[in-house]
Tab-separated table of C-alpha atoms in Angstrom:
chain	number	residue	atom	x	y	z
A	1	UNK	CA	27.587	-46.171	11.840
A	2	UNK	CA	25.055	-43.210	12.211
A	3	UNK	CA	24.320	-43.793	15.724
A	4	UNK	CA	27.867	-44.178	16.693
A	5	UNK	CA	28.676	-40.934	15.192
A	6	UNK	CA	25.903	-39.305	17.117
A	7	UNK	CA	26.781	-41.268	20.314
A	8	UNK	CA	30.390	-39.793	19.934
A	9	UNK	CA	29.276	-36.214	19.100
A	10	UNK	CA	26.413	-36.375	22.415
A	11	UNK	CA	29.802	-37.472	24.666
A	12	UNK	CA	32.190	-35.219	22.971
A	13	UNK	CA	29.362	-32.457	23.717
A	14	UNK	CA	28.755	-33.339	27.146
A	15	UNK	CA	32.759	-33.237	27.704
A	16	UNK	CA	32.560	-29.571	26.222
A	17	UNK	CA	29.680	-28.313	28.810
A	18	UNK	CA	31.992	-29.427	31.447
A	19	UNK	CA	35.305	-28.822	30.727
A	20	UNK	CA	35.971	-26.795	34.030
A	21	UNK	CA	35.697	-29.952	36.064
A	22	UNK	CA	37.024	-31.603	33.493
A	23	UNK	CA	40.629	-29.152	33.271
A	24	UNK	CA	40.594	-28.928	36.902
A	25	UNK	CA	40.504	-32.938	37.440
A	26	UNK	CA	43.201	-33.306	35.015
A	27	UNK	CA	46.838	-33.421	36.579
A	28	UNK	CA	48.656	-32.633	32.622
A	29	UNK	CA	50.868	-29.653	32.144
A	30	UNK	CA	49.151	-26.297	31.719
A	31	UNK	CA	49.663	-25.997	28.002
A	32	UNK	CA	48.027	-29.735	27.383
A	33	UNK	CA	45.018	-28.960	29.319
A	34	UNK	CA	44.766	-25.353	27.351
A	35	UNK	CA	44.885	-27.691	24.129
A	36	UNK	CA	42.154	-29.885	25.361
A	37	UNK	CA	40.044	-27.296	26.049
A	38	UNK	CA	40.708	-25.084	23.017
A	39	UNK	CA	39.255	-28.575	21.077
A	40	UNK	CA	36.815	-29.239	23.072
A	41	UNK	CA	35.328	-25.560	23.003
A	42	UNK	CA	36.017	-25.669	19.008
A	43	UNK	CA	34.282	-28.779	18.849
A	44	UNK	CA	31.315	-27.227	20.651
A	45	UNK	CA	30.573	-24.412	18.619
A	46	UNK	CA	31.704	-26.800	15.100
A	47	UNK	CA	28.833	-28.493	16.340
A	48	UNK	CA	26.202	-26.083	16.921
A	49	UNK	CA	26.772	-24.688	13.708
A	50	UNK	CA	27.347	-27.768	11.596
A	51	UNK	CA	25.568	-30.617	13.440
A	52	UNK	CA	23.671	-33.149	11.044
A	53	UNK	CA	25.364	-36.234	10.793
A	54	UNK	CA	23.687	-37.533	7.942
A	55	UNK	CA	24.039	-35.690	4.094
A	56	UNK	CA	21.254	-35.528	1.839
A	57	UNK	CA	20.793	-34.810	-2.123
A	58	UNK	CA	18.498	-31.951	-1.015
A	59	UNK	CA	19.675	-28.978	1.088
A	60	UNK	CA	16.351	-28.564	2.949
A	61	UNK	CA	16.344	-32.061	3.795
A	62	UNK	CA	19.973	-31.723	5.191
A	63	UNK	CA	19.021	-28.444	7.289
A	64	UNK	CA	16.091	-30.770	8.619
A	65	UNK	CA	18.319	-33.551	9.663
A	66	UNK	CA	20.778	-31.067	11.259
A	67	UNK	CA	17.499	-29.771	13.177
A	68	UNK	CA	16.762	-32.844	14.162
A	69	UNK	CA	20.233	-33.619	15.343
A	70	UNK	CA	20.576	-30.590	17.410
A	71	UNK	CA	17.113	-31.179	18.941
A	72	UNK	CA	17.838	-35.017	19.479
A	73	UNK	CA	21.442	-33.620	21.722
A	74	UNK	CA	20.034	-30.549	23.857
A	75	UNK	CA	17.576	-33.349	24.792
A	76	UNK	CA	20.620	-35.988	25.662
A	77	UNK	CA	23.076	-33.172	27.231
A	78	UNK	CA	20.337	-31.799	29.410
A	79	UNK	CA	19.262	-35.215	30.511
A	80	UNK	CA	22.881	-36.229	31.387
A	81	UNK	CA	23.754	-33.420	32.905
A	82	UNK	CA	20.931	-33.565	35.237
A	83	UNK	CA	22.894	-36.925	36.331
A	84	UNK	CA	26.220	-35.423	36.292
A	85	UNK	CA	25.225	-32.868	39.080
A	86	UNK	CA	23.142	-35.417	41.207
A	87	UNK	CA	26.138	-37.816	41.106
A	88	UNK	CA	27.926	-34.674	42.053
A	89	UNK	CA	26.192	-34.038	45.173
A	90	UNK	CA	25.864	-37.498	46.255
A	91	UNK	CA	28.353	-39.111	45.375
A	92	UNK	CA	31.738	-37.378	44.129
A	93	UNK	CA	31.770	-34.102	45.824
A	94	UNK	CA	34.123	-31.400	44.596
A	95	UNK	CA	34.816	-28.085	46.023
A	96	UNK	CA	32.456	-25.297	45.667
A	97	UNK	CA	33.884	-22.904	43.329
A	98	UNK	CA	34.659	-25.497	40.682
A	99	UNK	CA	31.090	-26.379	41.082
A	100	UNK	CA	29.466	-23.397	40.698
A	101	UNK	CA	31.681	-22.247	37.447
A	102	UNK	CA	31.215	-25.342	35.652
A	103	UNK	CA	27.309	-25.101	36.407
A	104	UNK	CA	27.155	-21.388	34.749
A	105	UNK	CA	29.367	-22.854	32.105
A	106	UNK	CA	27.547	-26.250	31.260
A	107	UNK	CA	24.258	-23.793	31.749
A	108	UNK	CA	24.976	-21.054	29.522
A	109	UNK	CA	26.526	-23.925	26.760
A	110	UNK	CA	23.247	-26.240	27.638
A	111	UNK	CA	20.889	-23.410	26.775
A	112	UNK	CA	23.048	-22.147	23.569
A	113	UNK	CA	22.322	-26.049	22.541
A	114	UNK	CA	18.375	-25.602	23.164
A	115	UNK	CA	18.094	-22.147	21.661
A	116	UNK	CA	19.980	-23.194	18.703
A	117	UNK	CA	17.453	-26.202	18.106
A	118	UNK	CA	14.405	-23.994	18.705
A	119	UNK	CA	15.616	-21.169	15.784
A	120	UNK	CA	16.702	-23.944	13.793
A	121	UNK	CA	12.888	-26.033	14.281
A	122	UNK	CA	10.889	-22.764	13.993
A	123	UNK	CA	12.670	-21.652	10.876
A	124	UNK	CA	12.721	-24.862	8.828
A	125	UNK	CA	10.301	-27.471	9.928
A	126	UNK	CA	6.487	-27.262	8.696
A	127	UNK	CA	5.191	-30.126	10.645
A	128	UNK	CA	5.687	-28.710	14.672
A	129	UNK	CA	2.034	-27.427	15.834
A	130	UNK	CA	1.230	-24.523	17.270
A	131	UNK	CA	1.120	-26.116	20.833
A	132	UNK	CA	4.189	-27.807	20.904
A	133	UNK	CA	5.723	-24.128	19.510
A	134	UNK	CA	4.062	-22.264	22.759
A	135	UNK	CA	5.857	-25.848	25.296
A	136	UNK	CA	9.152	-25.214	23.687
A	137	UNK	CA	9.252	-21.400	23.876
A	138	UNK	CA	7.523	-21.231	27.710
A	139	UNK	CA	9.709	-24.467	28.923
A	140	UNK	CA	12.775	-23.959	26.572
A	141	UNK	CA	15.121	-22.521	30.316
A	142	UNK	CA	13.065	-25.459	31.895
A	143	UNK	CA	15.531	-28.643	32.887
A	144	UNK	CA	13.220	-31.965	32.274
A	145	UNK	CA	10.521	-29.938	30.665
A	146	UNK	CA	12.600	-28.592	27.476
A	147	UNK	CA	14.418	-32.332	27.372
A	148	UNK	CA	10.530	-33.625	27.172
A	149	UNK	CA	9.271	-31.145	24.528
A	150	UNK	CA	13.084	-30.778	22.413
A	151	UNK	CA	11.632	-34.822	22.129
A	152	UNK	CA	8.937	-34.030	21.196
A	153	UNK	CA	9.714	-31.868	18.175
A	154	UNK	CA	12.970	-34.002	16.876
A	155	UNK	CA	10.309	-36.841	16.767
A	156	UNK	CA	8.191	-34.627	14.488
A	157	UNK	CA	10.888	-32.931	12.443
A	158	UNK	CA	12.508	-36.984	11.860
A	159	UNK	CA	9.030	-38.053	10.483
A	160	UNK	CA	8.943	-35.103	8.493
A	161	UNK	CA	12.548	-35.696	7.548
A	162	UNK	CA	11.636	-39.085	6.009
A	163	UNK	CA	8.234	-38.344	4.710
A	164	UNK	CA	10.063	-35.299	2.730
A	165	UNK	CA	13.032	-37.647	1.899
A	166	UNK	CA	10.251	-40.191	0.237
A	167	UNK	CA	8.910	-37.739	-1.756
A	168	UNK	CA	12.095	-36.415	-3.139
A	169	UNK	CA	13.229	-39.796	-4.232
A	170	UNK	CA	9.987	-40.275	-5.613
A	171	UNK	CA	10.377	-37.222	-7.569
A	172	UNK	CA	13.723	-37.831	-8.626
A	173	UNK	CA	12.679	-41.429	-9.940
A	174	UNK	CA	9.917	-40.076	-12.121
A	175	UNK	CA	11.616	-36.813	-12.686
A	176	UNK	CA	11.817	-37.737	-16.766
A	177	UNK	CA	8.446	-38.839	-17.420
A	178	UNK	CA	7.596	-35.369	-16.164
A	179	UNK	CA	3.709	-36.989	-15.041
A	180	UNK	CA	2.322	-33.564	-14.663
A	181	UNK	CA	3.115	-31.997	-17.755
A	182	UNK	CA	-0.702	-31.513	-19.448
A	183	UNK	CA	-1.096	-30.440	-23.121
A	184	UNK	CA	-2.697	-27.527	-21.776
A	185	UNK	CA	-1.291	-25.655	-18.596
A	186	UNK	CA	-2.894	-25.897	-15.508
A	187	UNK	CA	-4.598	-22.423	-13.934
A	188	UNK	CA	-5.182	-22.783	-10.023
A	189	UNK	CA	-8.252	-20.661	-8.553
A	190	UNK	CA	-8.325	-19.784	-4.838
A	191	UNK	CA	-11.644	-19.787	-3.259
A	192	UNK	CA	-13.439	-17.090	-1.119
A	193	UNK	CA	-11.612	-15.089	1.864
A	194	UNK	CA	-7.819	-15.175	0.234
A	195	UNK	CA	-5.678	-14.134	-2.860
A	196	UNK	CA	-2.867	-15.603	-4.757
A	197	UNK	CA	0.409	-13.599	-2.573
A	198	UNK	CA	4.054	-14.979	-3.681
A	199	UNK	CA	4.643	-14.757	0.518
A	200	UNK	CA	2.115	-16.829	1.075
A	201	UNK	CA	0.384	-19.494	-1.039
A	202	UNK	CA	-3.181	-20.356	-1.202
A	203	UNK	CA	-1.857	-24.076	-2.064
A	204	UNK	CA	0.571	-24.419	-0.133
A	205	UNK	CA	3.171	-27.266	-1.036
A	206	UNK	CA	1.079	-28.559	-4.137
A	207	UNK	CA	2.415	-26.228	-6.754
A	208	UNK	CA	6.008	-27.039	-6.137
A	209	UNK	CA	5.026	-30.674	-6.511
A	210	UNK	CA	3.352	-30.414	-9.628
A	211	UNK	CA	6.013	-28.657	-11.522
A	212	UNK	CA	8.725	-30.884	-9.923
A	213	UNK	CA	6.798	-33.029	-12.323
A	214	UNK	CA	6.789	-31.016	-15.156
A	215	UNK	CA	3.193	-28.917	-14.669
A	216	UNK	CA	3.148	-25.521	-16.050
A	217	UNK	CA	1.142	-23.110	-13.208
A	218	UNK	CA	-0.362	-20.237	-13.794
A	219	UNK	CA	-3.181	-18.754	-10.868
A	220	UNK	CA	-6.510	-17.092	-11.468
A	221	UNK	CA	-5.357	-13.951	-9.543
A	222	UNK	CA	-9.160	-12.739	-8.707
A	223	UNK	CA	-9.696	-10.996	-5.723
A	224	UNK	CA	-10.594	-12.494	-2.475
A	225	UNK	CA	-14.155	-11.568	-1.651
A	226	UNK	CA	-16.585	-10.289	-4.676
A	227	UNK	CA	-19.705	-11.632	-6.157
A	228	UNK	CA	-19.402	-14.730	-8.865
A	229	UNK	CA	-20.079	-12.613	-12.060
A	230	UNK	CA	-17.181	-10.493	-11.013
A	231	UNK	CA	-14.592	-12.977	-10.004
A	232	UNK	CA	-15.728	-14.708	-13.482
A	233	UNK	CA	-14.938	-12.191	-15.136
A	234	UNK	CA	-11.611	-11.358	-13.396
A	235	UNK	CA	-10.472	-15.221	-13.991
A	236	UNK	CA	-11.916	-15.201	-17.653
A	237	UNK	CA	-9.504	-11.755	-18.071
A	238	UNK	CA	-6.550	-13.614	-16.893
A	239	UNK	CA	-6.844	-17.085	-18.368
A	240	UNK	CA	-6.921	-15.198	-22.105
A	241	UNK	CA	-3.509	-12.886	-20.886
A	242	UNK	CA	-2.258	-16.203	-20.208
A	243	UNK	CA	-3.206	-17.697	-23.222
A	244	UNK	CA	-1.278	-14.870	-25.135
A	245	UNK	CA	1.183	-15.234	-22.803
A	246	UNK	CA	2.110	-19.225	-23.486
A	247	UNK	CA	0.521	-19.658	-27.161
A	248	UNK	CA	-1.416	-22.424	-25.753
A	249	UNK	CA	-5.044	-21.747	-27.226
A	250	UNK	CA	-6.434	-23.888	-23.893
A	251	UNK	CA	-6.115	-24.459	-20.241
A	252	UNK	CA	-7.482	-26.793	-17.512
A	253	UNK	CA	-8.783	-25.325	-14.865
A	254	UNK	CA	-8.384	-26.734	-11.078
A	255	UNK	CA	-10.725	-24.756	-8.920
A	256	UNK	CA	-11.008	-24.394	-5.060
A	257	UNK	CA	-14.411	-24.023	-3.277
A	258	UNK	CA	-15.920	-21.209	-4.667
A	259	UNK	CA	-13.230	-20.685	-6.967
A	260	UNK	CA	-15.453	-23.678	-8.992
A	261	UNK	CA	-18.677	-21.523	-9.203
A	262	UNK	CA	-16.667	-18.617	-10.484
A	263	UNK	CA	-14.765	-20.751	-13.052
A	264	UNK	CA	-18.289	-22.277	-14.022
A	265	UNK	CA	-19.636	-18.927	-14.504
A	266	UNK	CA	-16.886	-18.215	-16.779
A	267	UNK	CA	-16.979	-20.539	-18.659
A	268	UNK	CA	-21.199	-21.246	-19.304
A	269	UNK	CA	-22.136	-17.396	-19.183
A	270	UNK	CA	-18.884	-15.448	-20.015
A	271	UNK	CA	-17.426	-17.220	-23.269
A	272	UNK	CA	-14.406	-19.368	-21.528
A	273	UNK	CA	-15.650	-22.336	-22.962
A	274	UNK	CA	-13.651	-22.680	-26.375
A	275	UNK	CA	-10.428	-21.963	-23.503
A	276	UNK	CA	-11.237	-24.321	-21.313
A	277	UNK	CA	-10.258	-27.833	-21.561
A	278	UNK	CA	-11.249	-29.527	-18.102
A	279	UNK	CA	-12.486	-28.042	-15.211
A	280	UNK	CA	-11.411	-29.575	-11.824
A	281	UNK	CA	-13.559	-28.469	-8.587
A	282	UNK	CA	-12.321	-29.019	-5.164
A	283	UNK	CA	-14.733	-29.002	-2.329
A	284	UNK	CA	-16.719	-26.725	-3.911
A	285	UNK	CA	-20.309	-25.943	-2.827
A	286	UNK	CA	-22.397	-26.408	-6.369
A	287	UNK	CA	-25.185	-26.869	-4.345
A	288	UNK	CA	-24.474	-24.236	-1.822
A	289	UNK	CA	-23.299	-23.962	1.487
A	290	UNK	CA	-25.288	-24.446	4.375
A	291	UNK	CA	-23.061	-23.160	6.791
A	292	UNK	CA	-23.357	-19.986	4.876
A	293	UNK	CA	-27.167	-19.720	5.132
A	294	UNK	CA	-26.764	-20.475	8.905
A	295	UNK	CA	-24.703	-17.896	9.877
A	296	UNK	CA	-26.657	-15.520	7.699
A	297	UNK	CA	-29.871	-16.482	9.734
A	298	UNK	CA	-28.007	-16.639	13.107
A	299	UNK	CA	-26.383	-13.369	12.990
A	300	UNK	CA	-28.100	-10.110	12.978
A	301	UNK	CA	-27.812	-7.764	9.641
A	302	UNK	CA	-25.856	-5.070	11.595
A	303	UNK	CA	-23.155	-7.362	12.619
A	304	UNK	CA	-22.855	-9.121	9.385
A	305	UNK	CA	-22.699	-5.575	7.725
A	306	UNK	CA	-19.799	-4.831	10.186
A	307	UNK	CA	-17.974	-7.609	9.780
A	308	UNK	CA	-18.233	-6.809	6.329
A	309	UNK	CA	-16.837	-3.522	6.361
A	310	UNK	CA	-13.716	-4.893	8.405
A	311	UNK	CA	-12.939	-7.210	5.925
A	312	UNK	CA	-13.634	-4.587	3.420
A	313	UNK	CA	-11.022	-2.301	4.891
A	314	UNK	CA	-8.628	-4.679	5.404
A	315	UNK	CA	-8.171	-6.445	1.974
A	316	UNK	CA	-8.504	-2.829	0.207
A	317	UNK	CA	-5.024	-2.213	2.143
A	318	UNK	CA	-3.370	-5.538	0.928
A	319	UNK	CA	-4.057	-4.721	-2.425
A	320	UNK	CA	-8.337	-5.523	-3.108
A	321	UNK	CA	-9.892	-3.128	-5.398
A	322	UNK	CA	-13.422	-4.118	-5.065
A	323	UNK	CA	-14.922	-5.915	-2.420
A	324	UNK	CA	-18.368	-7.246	-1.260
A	325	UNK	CA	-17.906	-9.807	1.326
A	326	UNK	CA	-21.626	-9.743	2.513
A	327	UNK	CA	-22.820	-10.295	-0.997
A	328	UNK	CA	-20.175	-12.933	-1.998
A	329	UNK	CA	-21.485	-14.774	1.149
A	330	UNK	CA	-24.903	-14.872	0.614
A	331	UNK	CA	-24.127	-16.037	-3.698
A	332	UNK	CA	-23.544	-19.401	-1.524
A	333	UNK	CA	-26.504	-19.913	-0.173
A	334	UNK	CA	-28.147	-23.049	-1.450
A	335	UNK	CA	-31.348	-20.602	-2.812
A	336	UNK	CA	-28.336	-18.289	-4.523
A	337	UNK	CA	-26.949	-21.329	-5.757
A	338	UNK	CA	-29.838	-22.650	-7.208
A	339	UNK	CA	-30.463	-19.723	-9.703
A	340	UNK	CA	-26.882	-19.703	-10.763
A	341	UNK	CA	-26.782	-22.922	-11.845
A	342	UNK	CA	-30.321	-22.648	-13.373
A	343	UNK	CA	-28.055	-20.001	-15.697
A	344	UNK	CA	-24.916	-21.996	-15.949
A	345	UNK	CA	-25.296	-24.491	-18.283
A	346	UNK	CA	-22.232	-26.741	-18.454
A	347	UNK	CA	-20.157	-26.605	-22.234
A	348	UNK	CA	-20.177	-29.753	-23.857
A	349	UNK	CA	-17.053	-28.698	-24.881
A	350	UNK	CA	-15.333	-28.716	-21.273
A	351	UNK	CA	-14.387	-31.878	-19.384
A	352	UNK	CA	-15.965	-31.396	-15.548
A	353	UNK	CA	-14.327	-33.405	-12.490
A	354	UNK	CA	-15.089	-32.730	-9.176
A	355	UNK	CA	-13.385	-34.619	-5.733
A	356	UNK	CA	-13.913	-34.027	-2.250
A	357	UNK	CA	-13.513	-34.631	0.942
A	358	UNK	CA	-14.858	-34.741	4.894
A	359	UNK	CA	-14.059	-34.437	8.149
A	360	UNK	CA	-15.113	-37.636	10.849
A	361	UNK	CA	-15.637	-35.542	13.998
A	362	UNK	CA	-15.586	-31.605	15.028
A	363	UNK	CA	-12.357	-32.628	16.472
A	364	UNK	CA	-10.858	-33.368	13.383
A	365	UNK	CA	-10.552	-29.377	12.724
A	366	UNK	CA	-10.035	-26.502	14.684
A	367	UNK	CA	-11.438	-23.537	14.930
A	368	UNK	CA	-13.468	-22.326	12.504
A	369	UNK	CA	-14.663	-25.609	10.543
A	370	UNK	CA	-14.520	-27.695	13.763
A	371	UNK	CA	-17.579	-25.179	14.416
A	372	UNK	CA	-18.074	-25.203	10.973
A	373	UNK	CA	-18.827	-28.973	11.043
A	374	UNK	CA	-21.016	-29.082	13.600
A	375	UNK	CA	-23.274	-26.297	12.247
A	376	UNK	CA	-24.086	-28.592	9.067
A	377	UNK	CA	-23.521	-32.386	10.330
A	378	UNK	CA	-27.216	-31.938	11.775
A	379	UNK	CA	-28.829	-30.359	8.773
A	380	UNK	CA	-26.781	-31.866	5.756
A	381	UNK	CA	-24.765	-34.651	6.902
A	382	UNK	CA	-21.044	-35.139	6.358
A	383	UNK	CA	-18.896	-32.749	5.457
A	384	UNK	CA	-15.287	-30.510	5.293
A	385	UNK	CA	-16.076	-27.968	7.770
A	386	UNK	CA	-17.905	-25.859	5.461
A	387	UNK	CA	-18.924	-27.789	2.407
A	388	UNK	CA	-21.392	-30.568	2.519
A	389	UNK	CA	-20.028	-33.466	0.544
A	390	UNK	CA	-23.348	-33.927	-1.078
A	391	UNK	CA	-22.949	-30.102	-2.836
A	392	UNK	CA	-19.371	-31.115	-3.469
A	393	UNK	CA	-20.299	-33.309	-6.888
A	394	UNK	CA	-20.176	-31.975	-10.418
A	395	UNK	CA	-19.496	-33.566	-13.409
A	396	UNK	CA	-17.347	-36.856	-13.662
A	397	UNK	CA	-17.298	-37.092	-9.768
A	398	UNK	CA	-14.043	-38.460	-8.273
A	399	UNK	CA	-15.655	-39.487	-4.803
A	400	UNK	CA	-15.381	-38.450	-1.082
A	401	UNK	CA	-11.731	-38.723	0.295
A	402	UNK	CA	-11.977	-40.294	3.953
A	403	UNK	CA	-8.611	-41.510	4.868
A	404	UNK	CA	-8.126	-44.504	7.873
A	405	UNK	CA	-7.861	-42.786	10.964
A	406	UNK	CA	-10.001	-40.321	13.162
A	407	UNK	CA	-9.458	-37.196	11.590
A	408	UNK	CA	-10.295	-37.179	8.145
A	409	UNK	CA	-9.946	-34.441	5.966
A	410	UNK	CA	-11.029	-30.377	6.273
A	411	UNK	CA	-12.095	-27.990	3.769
A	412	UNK	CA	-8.732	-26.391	3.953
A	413	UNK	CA	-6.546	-29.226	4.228
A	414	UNK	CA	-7.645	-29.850	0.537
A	415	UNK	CA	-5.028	-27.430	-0.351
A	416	UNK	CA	-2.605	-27.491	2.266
A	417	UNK	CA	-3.595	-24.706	4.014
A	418	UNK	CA	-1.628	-25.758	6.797
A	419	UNK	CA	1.349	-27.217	5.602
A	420	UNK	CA	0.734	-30.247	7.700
A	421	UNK	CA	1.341	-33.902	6.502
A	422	UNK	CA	-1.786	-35.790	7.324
A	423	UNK	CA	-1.397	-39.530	8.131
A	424	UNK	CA	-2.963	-41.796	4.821
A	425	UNK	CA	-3.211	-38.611	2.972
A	426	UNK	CA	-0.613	-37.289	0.820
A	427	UNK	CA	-2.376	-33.758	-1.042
A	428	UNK	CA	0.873	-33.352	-3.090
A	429	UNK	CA	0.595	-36.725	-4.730
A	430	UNK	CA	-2.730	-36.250	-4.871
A	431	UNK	CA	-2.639	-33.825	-7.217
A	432	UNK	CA	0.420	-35.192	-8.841
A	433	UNK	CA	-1.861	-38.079	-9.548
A	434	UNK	CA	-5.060	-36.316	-10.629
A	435	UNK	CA	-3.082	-33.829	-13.079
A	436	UNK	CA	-1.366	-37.442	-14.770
A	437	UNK	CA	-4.550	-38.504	-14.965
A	438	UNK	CA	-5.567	-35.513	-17.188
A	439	UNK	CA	-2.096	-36.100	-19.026
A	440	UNK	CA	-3.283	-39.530	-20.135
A	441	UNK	CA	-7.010	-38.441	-20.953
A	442	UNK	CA	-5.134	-36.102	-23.687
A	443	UNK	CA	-5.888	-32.495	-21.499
């Protein structure tokens, strides 16, 4: 029934685009072909506004099938009107004025169709690449070209359509056991080089997961580049507001590359312990980072310093009040490493996990942990771009996520970074999973 309605919609736009042959052709009285194409011009713009032809519980998930929709048509129109003007020529010849006006019309309604789709696919979908955004907006006035690349996206946006769609239901399903909802409430910290902004989040789609399933979040708010005793301290400050805050007299922590170190710190050397429940690390460097102590020993002091006081400036005017990115650097060294956790003595009191993951080729990355990867695959052996997997382990250790394919899994695609669905690796259930699993262990 679907594809009917679609193939009825593609033919009822195609009649639209070329209603000036179509009027002229037509031997009715005056105010019947003024009817037809008062519908038919209705019609078009009905369409371009309201396209999707399937509904869906969720409004995002409709606006993504309407996407897709209007995508899956410029591609169809273009392609048959392409036909329509070679049959034109070759075959069924009709005088040159009518041809030319219904070519700027079908044109100008053609490329409304396209632009439409490309607004519609840059605003809503999360899944189109940066290279296939840079083919659609150089080829979009292309014939062929944009029908080849509007392809190319619907196909994306539909398998993000029904990826999206499977984790609603999902959601929906399991909605009462609420999975995710721990004793304690969950506290996310952000590792090195960002902060936790409402515009943009450090984990990306994982947050809205895990309180679709009843988790209670709450973010370690540090800043983005300072030494480990003061980003401890700054994530020991906030984890006791939020304790006032909820009444809860605990929280588990879940803890992003170096965001682990600085929530270790906290808790062995600072006091956190008696507020700390469980500690989850993420691809965190325990061990340290070689990739850090390369680039430290590759690059010469004045352009490190530099470098330093760019960032510096930079995250001062987004909102930083301290910064030391030099410093913070070289704390994750494996040498630097070593003497903190000579001084961090884990709590007996505290339940550690730890998980990560690696990539299977520099190509499995880009730029930097492509570069990244093949900086430390010589001197440490696998790992996420930055992190060997071998520094990655603390605590109860929850293993070394490869999923089947050829790309595996980055440093950054740990939190959805990206936004990008990876195939046999779903990070929101992930963590939907993991935080259950704390649920049932009583945290």
């Amino acid at each position: 029934m679907i594809i009917l309605k679609k193939i009825l919609f593609w033919f009822l736009l195609i009649l639209s685009v070329n209603q000036v042959i179509i009027l002229t052709r037509f031997n009715g009285a005056f105010y019947v072909k003024g009817l037809i194409g008062i519908v038919l011009t209705l019609f078009y713009f009905f369409y371009n506004f309201n396209p999707r032809t399937t509904e869906y519980p969720a409004e995002k998930l409709t606006k993504l099938s309407a996407c897709y929709d209007i995508l899956q048509a410029s591609a169809v129109v273009f392609s048959v009107q392409a036909l329509i003007y070679l049959s034109i020529i070759t075959i069924y010849p009709i005088h040159w004025v009518i041809f030319l006006t219904n070519f700027a019309v079908s044109l100008l309604l053609c490329y409304f169709l396209v632009i439409n789709g490309l607004i519609r696919s840059f605003t809503i979908s999360r899944q189109i690449g940066l290279l296939l955004r840079i083919a659609l907006l150089s080829f979009w006035w292309m014939p062929f070209f944009n029908s080849i690349f509007s392809t190319f996206a619907a196909v994306k946006i539909k398998q993000e359509l029904i990826f999206d769609n499977q984790k609603y239901v999902l959601n929906q399903k399991r909605k009462e056991k609420q999975v995710c909802k721990t004793k304690y409430p969950i506290v996310m910290v952000h590792g090195i080089f960002f902060r936790d902004w409402e515009i943009f989040n450090y984990w990306g789609r994982i947050p809205e997961a895990l309180e679709d399933n009843g988790a209670q979040i709450f973010y370690g708010e540090h800043e983005s580049s300072i030494p480990v005793e003061q980003a401890a301290i700054q994530i020991r400050d906030k984890i006791l507001s939020i304790l006032a805050q909820t009444g809860a007299n605990k929280v588990n922590i879940i803890a992003h590359s170096k965001g682990g170190i600085d929530s270790r710190y906290a808790i062995s050397v600072l006091g956190l312990a008696p507020y700390v429940a469980s500690l989850t690390t993420i691809n965190s460097p325990h061990y340290g980072s070689d990739l850090a102590g390369r680039v430290l020993s590759m690059t010469p002091e004045k352009i490190v310093t530099k470098i330093g006081n760019k960032y510096s400036n930079i995250f001062m005017r987004l909102g930083d009040t301290q910064c030391d990115f030099v410093e913070s650097i070289k704390e994750l060294t494996p040498e630097r490493c070593g003497q903190l956790n000579r001084k961090m003595t884990d709590s007996p009191d505290v339940y550690y996990q730890s998980v990560g993951s690696s990539l299977k080729s520099r190509r499995s990355a880009s730029f930097p942990l492509n570069l990244g990867y093949a900086l430390i695959k010589p001197i440490a052996g696998d790992n996420d771009g930055l992190v060997a997997t071998k520094s990655m382990q603390w605590g109860n250790f929850l293993g070394i996520l490869r999923p089947k394919g050829k790309i595996g899994i980055s440093h950054s695609d740990m939190i959805d970074l990206s936004r990008k669905n990876i195939k046999g690796f779903d990070v929101m259930e992930f963590y939907v999973q993991m935080l259950s699993e704390l649920k049932e262990k009583g945290y």
